[in-house]
PDB file of N, CA, C and O in Angstrom:
ATOM      1  N   PRO V   1      -9.131   5.668 -17.016  1.00 92.00           N
ATOM      2  CA  PRO V   1     -10.160   5.514 -15.984  1.00 92.00           C
ATOM      3  C   PRO V   1     -11.546   5.883 -16.502  1.00 92.00           C
ATOM      4  O   PRO V   1     -11.682   6.719 -17.391  1.00 92.00           O
ATOM      5  N   LEU V   2     -12.544   5.242 -15.933  1.00 94.00           N
ATOM      6  CA  LEU V   2     -13.926   5.604 -16.236  1.00 94.00           C
ATOM      7  C   LEU V   2     -14.258   6.901 -15.500  1.00 94.00           C
ATOM      8  O   LEU V   2     -13.597   7.242 -14.510  1.00 94.00           O
ATOM      9  N   PRO V   3     -15.271   7.634 -15.949  1.00 95.00           N
ATOM     10  CA  PRO V   3     -15.649   8.859 -15.243  1.00 95.00           C
ATOM     11  C   PRO V   3     -15.931   8.579 -13.760  1.00 95.00           C
ATOM     12  O   PRO V   3     -16.618   7.622 -13.421  1.00 95.00           O
ATOM     13  N   ASP V   4     -15.366   9.389 -12.892  1.00 93.00           N
ATOM     14  CA  ASP V   4     -15.553   9.288 -11.435  1.00 93.00           C
ATOM     15  C   ASP V   4     -15.082   7.969 -10.833  1.00 93.00           C
ATOM     16  O   ASP V   4     -15.510   7.600  -9.739  1.00 93.00           O
ATOM     17  N   GLU V   5     -14.215   7.238 -11.522  1.00 96.00           N
ATOM     18  CA  GLU V   5     -13.717   5.957 -11.004  1.00 96.00           C
ATOM     19  C   GLU V   5     -12.558   6.212 -10.043  1.00 96.00           C
ATOM     20  O   GLU V   5     -11.570   6.844 -10.406  1.00 96.00           O
ATOM     21  N   ALA V   6     -12.694   5.724  -8.834  1.00 96.00           N
ATOM     22  CA  ALA V   6     -11.639   5.875  -7.825  1.00 96.00           C
ATOM     23  C   ALA V   6     -10.417   5.051  -8.224  1.00 96.00           C
ATOM     24  O   ALA V   6     -10.550   4.013  -8.890  1.00 96.00           O
ATOM     25  N   PRO V   7      -9.223   5.481  -7.820  1.00 97.00           N
ATOM     26  CA  PRO V   7      -8.018   4.725  -8.160  1.00 97.00           C
ATOM     27  C   PRO V   7      -8.066   3.261  -7.727  1.00 97.00           C
ATOM     28  O   PRO V   7      -7.644   2.380  -8.481  1.00 97.00           O
ATOM     29  N   SER V   8      -8.595   2.973  -6.532  1.00 96.00           N
ATOM     30  CA  SER V   8      -8.670   1.577  -6.088  1.00 96.00           C
ATOM     31  C   SER V   8      -9.620   0.764  -6.963  1.00 96.00           C
ATOM     32  O   SER V   8      -9.345  -0.399  -7.277  1.00 96.00           O
ATOM     33  N   ALA V   9     -10.721   1.370  -7.370  1.00 97.00           N
ATOM     34  CA  ALA V   9     -11.669   0.679  -8.253  1.00 97.00           C
ATOM     35  C   ALA V   9     -11.051   0.459  -9.633  1.00 97.00           C
ATOM     36  O   ALA V   9     -11.260  -0.593 -10.258  1.00 97.00           O
ATOM     37  N   LEU V  10     -10.305   1.422 -10.118  1.00 97.00           N
ATOM     38  CA  LEU V  10      -9.623   1.289 -11.407  1.00 97.00           C
ATOM     39  C   LEU V  10      -8.621   0.141 -11.364  1.00 97.00           C
ATOM     40  O   LEU V  10      -8.584  -0.698 -12.270  1.00 97.00           O
ATOM     41  N   ALA V  11      -7.817   0.070 -10.300  1.00 97.00           N
ATOM     42  CA  ALA V  11      -6.838  -1.009 -10.172  1.00 97.00           C
ATOM     43  C   ALA V  11      -7.525  -2.367 -10.143  1.00 97.00           C
ATOM     44  O   ALA V  11      -7.085  -3.318 -10.806  1.00 97.00           O
ATOM     45  N   MET V  12      -8.618  -2.466  -9.400  1.00 97.00           N
ATOM     46  CA  MET V  12      -9.353  -3.733  -9.321  1.00 97.00           C
ATOM     47  C   MET V  12      -9.942  -4.112 -10.676  1.00 97.00           C
ATOM     48  O   MET V  12      -9.843  -5.261 -11.109  1.00 97.00           O
ATOM     49  N   ARG V  13     -10.543  -3.149 -11.358  1.00 98.00           N
ATOM     50  CA  ARG V  13     -11.151  -3.431 -12.659  1.00 98.00           C
ATOM     51  C   ARG V  13     -10.090  -3.893 -13.665  1.00 98.00           C
ATOM     52  O   ARG V  13     -10.287  -4.886 -14.385  1.00 98.00           O
ATOM     53  N   LEU V  14      -8.953  -3.213 -13.698  1.00 97.00           N
ATOM     54  CA  LEU V  14      -7.899  -3.593 -14.635  1.00 97.00           C
ATOM     55  C   LEU V  14      -7.338  -4.971 -14.314  1.00 97.00           C
ATOM     56  O   LEU V  14      -7.090  -5.772 -15.222  1.00 97.00           O
ATOM     57  N   ALA V  15      -7.159  -5.278 -13.032  1.00 98.00           N
ATOM     58  CA  ALA V  15      -6.657  -6.592 -12.634  1.00 98.00           C
ATOM     59  C   ALA V  15      -7.630  -7.691 -13.049  1.00 98.00           C
ATOM     60  O   ALA V  15      -7.219  -8.747 -13.570  1.00 98.00           O
ATOM     61  N   LEU V  16      -8.920  -7.460 -12.835  1.00 97.00           N
ATOM     62  CA  LEU V  16      -9.925  -8.463 -13.224  1.00 97.00           C
ATOM     63  C   LEU V  16      -9.975  -8.646 -14.738  1.00 97.00           C
ATOM     64  O   LEU V  16     -10.065  -9.779 -15.227  1.00 97.00           O
ATOM     65  N   GLU V  17      -9.913  -7.553 -15.479  1.00 97.00           N
ATOM     66  CA  GLU V  17      -9.940  -7.659 -16.943  1.00 97.00           C
ATOM     67  C   GLU V  17      -8.740  -8.447 -17.462  1.00 97.00           C
ATOM     68  O   GLU V  17      -8.871  -9.284 -18.354  1.00 97.00           O
ATOM     69  N   LYS V  18      -7.575  -8.194 -16.892  1.00 97.00           N
ATOM     70  CA  LYS V  18      -6.369  -8.929 -17.308  1.00 97.00           C
ATOM     71  C   LYS V  18      -6.507 -10.413 -16.984  1.00 97.00           C
ATOM     72  O   LYS V  18      -6.196 -11.272 -17.817  1.00 97.00           O
ATOM     73  N   ALA V  19      -6.962 -10.720 -15.768  1.00 97.00           N
ATOM     74  CA  ALA V  19      -7.105 -12.117 -15.362  1.00 97.00           C
ATOM     75  C   ALA V  19      -8.132 -12.841 -16.227  1.00 97.00           C
ATOM     76  O   ALA V  19      -7.916 -13.981 -16.648  1.00 97.00           O
ATOM     77  N   ARG V  20      -9.241 -12.192 -16.506  1.00 97.00           N
ATOM     78  CA  ARG V  20     -10.280 -12.815 -17.341  1.00 97.00           C
ATOM     79  C   ARG V  20      -9.772 -13.070 -18.753  1.00 97.00           C
ATOM     80  O   ARG V  20     -10.077 -14.103 -19.353  1.00 97.00           O
ATOM     81  N   ASP V  21      -8.999 -12.147 -19.284  1.00 97.00           N
ATOM     82  CA  ASP V  21      -8.454 -12.311 -20.629  1.00 97.00           C
ATOM     83  C   ASP V  21      -7.510 -13.518 -20.690  1.00 97.00           C
ATOM     84  O   ASP V  21      -7.591 -14.348 -21.601  1.00 97.00           O
ATOM     85  N   VAL V  22      -6.650 -13.637 -19.705  1.00 97.00           N
ATOM     86  CA  VAL V  22      -5.719 -14.769 -19.671  1.00 97.00           C
ATOM     87  C   VAL V  22      -6.470 -16.074 -19.429  1.00 97.00           C
ATOM     88  O   VAL V  22      -6.179 -17.095 -20.056  1.00 97.00           O
ATOM     89  N   ALA V  23      -7.467 -16.046 -18.543  1.00 97.00           N
ATOM     90  CA  ALA V  23      -8.238 -17.257 -18.236  1.00 97.00           C
ATOM     91  C   ALA V  23      -8.960 -17.792 -19.468  1.00 97.00           C
ATOM     92  O   ALA V  23      -9.093 -19.007 -19.629  1.00 97.00           O
ATOM     93  N   LYS V  24      -9.425 -16.907 -20.345  1.00 97.00           N
ATOM     94  CA  LYS V  24     -10.089 -17.351 -21.584  1.00 97.00           C
ATOM     95  C   LYS V  24      -9.123 -18.139 -22.462  1.00 97.00           C
ATOM     96  O   LYS V  24      -9.514 -19.083 -23.134  1.00 97.00           O
ATOM     97  N   ARG V  25      -7.863 -17.737 -22.445  1.00 97.00           N
ATOM     98  CA  ARG V  25      -6.866 -18.395 -23.298  1.00 97.00           C
ATOM     99  C   ARG V  25      -6.256 -19.627 -22.646  1.00 97.00           C
ATOM    100  O   ARG V  25      -5.593 -20.422 -23.321  1.00 97.00           O
ATOM    101  N   HIS V  26      -6.487 -19.805 -21.337  1.00 98.00           N
ATOM    102  CA  HIS V  26      -5.912 -20.938 -20.605  1.00 98.00           C
ATOM    103  C   HIS V  26      -6.963 -21.552 -19.687  1.00 98.00           C
ATOM    104  O   HIS V  26      -6.875 -21.452 -18.458  1.00 98.00           O
ATOM    105  N   PRO V  27      -7.968 -22.203 -20.290  1.00 95.00           N
ATOM    106  CA  PRO V  27      -9.027 -22.808 -19.483  1.00 95.00           C
ATOM    107  C   PRO V  27      -8.456 -23.817 -18.476  1.00 95.00           C
ATOM    108  O   PRO V  27      -7.531 -24.551 -18.777  1.00 95.00           O
ATOM    109  N   GLY V  28      -8.992 -23.801 -17.285  1.00 95.00           N
ATOM    110  CA  GLY V  28      -8.557 -24.744 -16.257  1.00 95.00           C
ATOM    111  C   GLY V  28      -7.345 -24.280 -15.468  1.00 95.00           C
ATOM    112  O   GLY V  28      -6.998 -24.903 -14.467  1.00 95.00           O
ATOM    113  N   ALA V  29      -6.702 -23.192 -15.900  1.00 97.00           N
ATOM    114  CA  ALA V  29      -5.525 -22.698 -15.176  1.00 97.00           C
ATOM    115  C   ALA V  29      -5.959 -21.792 -14.030  1.00 97.00           C
ATOM    116  O   ALA V  29      -7.029 -21.191 -14.066  1.00 97.00           O
ATOM    117  N   VAL V  30      -5.127 -21.734 -13.027  1.00 97.00           N
ATOM    118  CA  VAL V  30      -5.322 -20.765 -11.952  1.00 97.00           C
ATOM    119  C   VAL V  30      -4.651 -19.474 -12.425  1.00 97.00           C
ATOM    120  O   VAL V  30      -3.466 -19.462 -12.740  1.00 97.00           O
ATOM    121  N   VAL V  31      -5.424 -18.416 -12.476  1.00 97.00           N
ATOM    122  CA  VAL V  31      -4.915 -17.145 -12.992  1.00 97.00           C
ATOM    123  C   VAL V  31      -5.046 -16.071 -11.916  1.00 97.00           C
ATOM    124  O   VAL V  31      -6.101 -15.933 -11.305  1.00 97.00           O
ATOM    125  N   ILE V  32      -3.975 -15.354 -11.719  1.00 96.00           N
ATOM    126  CA  ILE V  32      -3.976 -14.244 -10.769  1.00 96.00           C
ATOM    127  C   ILE V  32      -3.683 -12.971 -11.552  1.00 96.00           C
ATOM    128  O   ILE V  32      -2.652 -12.871 -12.206  1.00 96.00           O
ATOM    129  N   GLY V  33      -4.598 -12.023 -11.474  1.00 96.00           N
ATOM    130  CA  GLY V  33      -4.398 -10.746 -12.151  1.00 96.00           C
ATOM    131  C   GLY V  33      -4.028  -9.678 -11.145  1.00 96.00           C
ATOM    132  O   GLY V  33      -4.436  -9.731  -9.985  1.00 96.00           O
ATOM    133  N   SER V  34      -3.231  -8.732 -11.592  1.00 97.00           N
ATOM    134  CA  SER V  34      -2.884  -7.632 -10.697  1.00 97.00           C
ATOM    135  C   SER V  34      -2.660  -6.359 -11.501  1.00 97.00           C
ATOM    136  O   SER V  34      -2.395  -6.403 -12.703  1.00 97.00           O
ATOM    137  N   ASP V  35      -2.788  -5.247 -10.822  1.00 97.00           N
ATOM    138  CA  ASP V  35      -2.501  -3.944 -11.412  1.00 97.00           C
ATOM    139  C   ASP V  35      -2.310  -2.982 -10.268  1.00 97.00           C
ATOM    140  O   ASP V  35      -2.658  -3.287  -9.130  1.00 97.00           O
ATOM    141  N   GLN V  36      -1.729  -1.859 -10.550  1.00 96.00           N
ATOM    142  CA  GLN V  36      -1.606  -0.814  -9.535  1.00 96.00           C
ATOM    143  C   GLN V  36      -1.838   0.535 -10.186  1.00 96.00           C
ATOM    144  O   GLN V  36      -1.570   0.718 -11.371  1.00 96.00           O
ATOM    145  N   VAL V  37      -2.387   1.434  -9.398  1.00 97.00           N
ATOM    146  CA  VAL V  37      -2.682   2.783  -9.875  1.00 97.00           C
ATOM    147  C   VAL V  37      -2.175   3.761  -8.829  1.00 97.00           C
ATOM    148  O   VAL V  37      -2.443   3.599  -7.636  1.00 97.00           O
ATOM    149  N   ALA V  38      -1.434   4.760  -9.285  1.00 96.00           N
ATOM    150  CA  ALA V  38      -0.971   5.803  -8.372  1.00 96.00           C
ATOM    151  C   ALA V  38      -2.148   6.708  -8.029  1.00 96.00           C
ATOM    152  O   ALA V  38      -2.896   7.134  -8.902  1.00 96.00           O
ATOM    153  N   ASP V  39      -2.296   6.990  -6.739  1.00 97.00           N
ATOM    154  CA  ASP V  39      -3.418   7.768  -6.219  1.00 97.00           C
ATOM    155  C   ASP V  39      -2.866   9.025  -5.556  1.00 97.00           C
ATOM    156  O   ASP V  39      -2.110   8.957  -4.591  1.00 97.00           O
ATOM    157  N   LEU V  40      -3.231  10.181  -6.088  1.00 96.00           N
ATOM    158  CA  LEU V  40      -2.852  11.460  -5.499  1.00 96.00           C
ATOM    159  C   LEU V  40      -4.128  12.190  -5.116  1.00 96.00           C
ATOM    160  O   LEU V  40      -4.887  12.621  -5.987  1.00 96.00           O
ATOM    161  N   ASP V  41      -4.399  12.245  -3.824  1.00 94.00           N
ATOM    162  CA  ASP V  41      -5.597  12.916  -3.313  1.00 94.00           C
ATOM    163  C   ASP V  41      -6.888  12.357  -3.908  1.00 94.00           C
ATOM    164  O   ASP V  41      -7.812  13.098  -4.236  1.00 94.00           O
ATOM    165  N   GLY V  42      -6.934  11.025  -4.081  1.00 94.00           N
ATOM    166  CA  GLY V  42      -8.144  10.383  -4.583  1.00 94.00           C
ATOM    167  C   GLY V  42      -8.286  10.378  -6.089  1.00 94.00           C
ATOM    168  O   GLY V  42      -9.295   9.900  -6.611  1.00 94.00           O
ATOM    169  N   LEU V  43      -7.280  10.880  -6.799  1.00 93.00           N
ATOM    170  CA  LEU V  43      -7.321  10.893  -8.264  1.00 93.00           C
ATOM    171  C   LEU V  43      -6.235   9.988  -8.819  1.00 93.00           C
ATOM    172  O   LEU V  43      -5.104   9.992  -8.319  1.00 93.00           O
ATOM    173  N   PRO V  44      -6.562   9.218  -9.869  1.00 95.00           N
ATOM    174  CA  PRO V  44      -5.547   8.349 -10.460  1.00 95.00           C
ATOM    175  C   PRO V  44      -4.521   9.173 -11.237  1.00 95.00           C
ATOM    176  O   PRO V  44      -4.860  10.127 -11.934  1.00 95.00           O
ATOM    177  N   ILE V  45      -3.274   8.818 -11.068  1.00 94.00           N
ATOM    178  CA  ILE V  45      -2.191   9.469 -11.796  1.00 94.00           C
ATOM    179  C   ILE V  45      -1.691   8.464 -12.830  1.00 94.00           C
ATOM    180  O   ILE V  45      -1.141   7.421 -12.486  1.00 94.00           O
ATOM    181  N   GLY V  46      -1.896   8.783 -14.089  1.00 93.00           N
ATOM    182  CA  GLY V  46      -1.500   7.871 -15.159  1.00 93.00           C
ATOM    183  C   GLY V  46      -0.073   8.101 -15.609  1.00 93.00           C
ATOM    184  O   GLY V  46       0.647   8.961 -15.094  1.00 93.00           O
ATOM    185  N   LYS V  47       0.331   7.323 -16.571  1.00 94.00           N
ATOM    186  CA  LYS V  47       1.674   7.452 -17.145  1.00 94.00           C
ATOM    187  C   LYS V  47       1.733   8.762 -17.924  1.00 94.00           C
ATOM    188  O   LYS V  47       0.831   9.067 -18.693  1.00 94.00           O
ATOM    189  N   PRO V  48       2.794   9.524 -17.728  1.00 96.00           N
ATOM    190  CA  PRO V  48       2.845  10.844 -18.356  1.00 96.00           C
ATOM    191  C   PRO V  48       2.998  10.806 -19.878  1.00 96.00           C
ATOM    192  O   PRO V  48       2.473  11.674 -20.561  1.00 96.00           O
ATOM    193  N   GLY V  49       3.718   9.825 -20.395  1.00 97.00           N
ATOM    194  CA  GLY V  49       3.842   9.711 -21.850  1.00 97.00           C
ATOM    195  C   GLY V  49       4.983  10.495 -22.473  1.00 97.00           C
ATOM    196  O   GLY V  49       5.547  10.070 -23.462  1.00 97.00           O
ATOM    197  N   THR V  50       5.316  11.653 -21.916  1.00 98.00           N
ATOM    198  CA  THR V  50       6.434  12.443 -22.444  1.00 98.00           C
ATOM    199  C   THR V  50       7.276  12.948 -21.272  1.00 98.00           C
ATOM    200  O   THR V  50       6.805  13.020 -20.132  1.00 98.00           O
ATOM    201  N   HIS V  51       8.486  13.326 -21.583  1.00 98.00           N
ATOM    202  CA  HIS V  51       9.375  13.869 -20.553  1.00 98.00           C
ATOM    203  C   HIS V  51       8.783  15.147 -19.958  1.00 98.00           C
ATOM    204  O   HIS V  51       8.797  15.328 -18.736  1.00 98.00           O
ATOM    205  N   GLU V  52       8.260  15.982 -20.796  1.00 98.00           N
ATOM    206  CA  GLU V  52       7.704  17.250 -20.333  1.00 98.00           C
ATOM    207  C   GLU V  52       6.546  17.030 -19.361  1.00 98.00           C
ATOM    208  O   GLU V  52       6.454  17.680 -18.322  1.00 98.00           O
ATOM    209  N   ARG V  53       5.662  16.107 -19.715  1.00 97.00           N
ATOM    210  CA  ARG V  53       4.532  15.835 -18.822  1.00 97.00           C
ATOM    211  C   ARG V  53       4.988  15.153 -17.542  1.00 97.00           C
ATOM    212  O   ARG V  53       4.397  15.357 -16.483  1.00 97.00           O
ATOM    213  N   ALA V  54       6.044  14.354 -17.626  1.00 97.00           N
ATOM    214  CA  ALA V  54       6.584  13.714 -16.426  1.00 97.00           C
ATOM    215  C   ALA V  54       7.111  14.770 -15.451  1.00 97.00           C
ATOM    216  O   ALA V  54       6.884  14.675 -14.237  1.00 97.00           O
ATOM    217  N   VAL V  55       7.788  15.783 -15.971  1.00 97.00           N
ATOM    218  CA  VAL V  55       8.302  16.851 -15.124  1.00 97.00           C
ATOM    219  C   VAL V  55       7.148  17.582 -14.439  1.00 97.00           C
ATOM    220  O   VAL V  55       7.178  17.824 -13.230  1.00 97.00           O
ATOM    221  N   VAL V  56       6.107  17.919 -15.200  1.00 96.00           N
ATOM    222  CA  VAL V  56       4.935  18.596 -14.624  1.00 96.00           C
ATOM    223  C   VAL V  56       4.289  17.712 -13.559  1.00 96.00           C
ATOM    224  O   VAL V  56       3.942  18.181 -12.470  1.00 96.00           O
ATOM    225  N   GLN V  57       4.144  16.439 -13.864  1.00 96.00           N
ATOM    226  CA  GLN V  57       3.509  15.503 -12.935  1.00 96.00           C
ATOM    227  C   GLN V  57       4.321  15.390 -11.644  1.00 96.00           C
ATOM    228  O   GLN V  57       3.767  15.457 -10.541  1.00 96.00           O
ATOM    229  N   LEU V  58       5.623  15.222 -11.768  1.00 96.00           N
ATOM    230  CA  LEU V  58       6.471  15.092 -10.589  1.00 96.00           C
ATOM    231  C   LEU V  58       6.458  16.370  -9.751  1.00 96.00           C
ATOM    232  O   LEU V  58       6.422  16.320  -8.526  1.00 96.00           O
ATOM    233  N   ARG V  59       6.461  17.513 -10.395  1.00 96.00           N
ATOM    234  CA  ARG V  59       6.390  18.772  -9.649  1.00 96.00           C
ATOM    235  C   ARG V  59       5.067  18.899  -8.890  1.00 96.00           C
ATOM    236  O   ARG V  59       5.039  19.417  -7.783  1.00 96.00           O
ATOM    237  N   SER V  60       3.988  18.415  -9.490  1.00 95.00           N
ATOM    238  CA  SER V  60       2.682  18.505  -8.816  1.00 95.00           C
ATOM    239  C   SER V  60       2.624  17.590  -7.594  1.00 95.00           C
ATOM    240  O   SER V  60       1.832  17.819  -6.690  1.00 95.00           O
ATOM    241  N   MET V  61       3.478  16.575  -7.558  1.00 96.00           N
ATOM    242  CA  MET V  61       3.504  15.624  -6.446  1.00 96.00           C
ATOM    243  C   MET V  61       4.485  16.028  -5.355  1.00 96.00           C
ATOM    244  O   MET V  61       4.469  15.443  -4.268  1.00 96.00           O
ATOM    245  N   ARG V  62       5.310  17.005  -5.614  1.00 96.00           N
ATOM    246  CA  ARG V  62       6.369  17.389  -4.677  1.00 96.00           C
ATOM    247  C   ARG V  62       5.784  17.720  -3.304  1.00 96.00           C
ATOM    248  O   ARG V  62       4.835  18.501  -3.180  1.00 96.00           O
ATOM    249  N   GLY V  63       6.338  17.065  -2.276  1.00 96.00           N
ATOM    250  CA  GLY V  63       5.901  17.315  -0.909  1.00 96.00           C
ATOM    251  C   GLY V  63       4.579  16.684  -0.527  1.00 96.00           C
ATOM    252  O   GLY V  63       4.059  16.931   0.560  1.00 96.00           O
ATOM    253  N   ARG V  64       4.027  15.868  -1.408  1.00 97.00           N
ATOM    254  CA  ARG V  64       2.731  15.243  -1.155  1.00 97.00           C
ATOM    255  C   ARG V  64       2.906  13.725  -1.158  1.00 97.00           C
ATOM    256  O   ARG V  64       3.906  13.212  -1.646  1.00 97.00           O
ATOM    257  N   SER V  65       1.925  13.039  -0.649  1.00 96.00           N
ATOM    258  CA  SER V  65       1.974  11.571  -0.615  1.00 96.00           C
ATOM    259  C   SER V  65       1.227  10.983  -1.799  1.00 96.00           C
ATOM    260  O   SER V  65       0.099  11.393  -2.095  1.00 96.00           O
ATOM    261  N   VAL V  66       1.864  10.026  -2.440  1.00 96.00           N
ATOM    262  CA  VAL V  66       1.236   9.265  -3.514  1.00 96.00           C
ATOM    263  C   VAL V  66       1.095   7.836  -3.011  1.00 96.00           C
ATOM    264  O   VAL V  66       2.058   7.257  -2.523  1.00 96.00           O
ATOM    265  N   VAL V  67      -0.100   7.295  -3.103  1.00 97.00           N
ATOM    266  CA  VAL V  67      -0.374   5.937  -2.640  1.00 97.00           C
ATOM    267  C   VAL V  67      -0.610   5.071  -3.869  1.00 97.00           C
ATOM    268  O   VAL V  67      -1.322   5.475  -4.783  1.00 97.00           O
ATOM    269  N   PHE V  68      -0.017   3.888  -3.867  1.00 96.00           N
ATOM    270  CA  PHE V  68      -0.283   2.953  -4.965  1.00 96.00           C
ATOM    271  C   PHE V  68      -1.343   1.978  -4.522  1.00 96.00           C
ATOM    272  O   PHE V  68      -1.203   1.290  -3.518  1.00 96.00           O
ATOM    273  N   GLN V  69      -2.434   1.963  -5.259  1.00 94.00           N
ATOM    274  CA  GLN V  69      -3.585   1.116  -4.969  1.00 94.00           C
ATOM    275  C   GLN V  69      -3.445  -0.193  -5.702  1.00 94.00           C
ATOM    276  O   GLN V  69      -2.966  -0.262  -6.775  1.00 94.00           O
TER     277      GLN V  69
END
């Protein structure tokens, strides 16, 4: 994420970047881009990368709502 980028803005930016990249390689095609970002209290939750970080991340989410943007 960019500094201070909201999860919904991050999802939109990533979806547009993906669609634009594919559209460059397939001129004239209809291209639909999509992405999703987990949002916990207005902050994007990224992929943990390791088992240990996944455990910490999941514990921090316990009892709270995570919204996918």
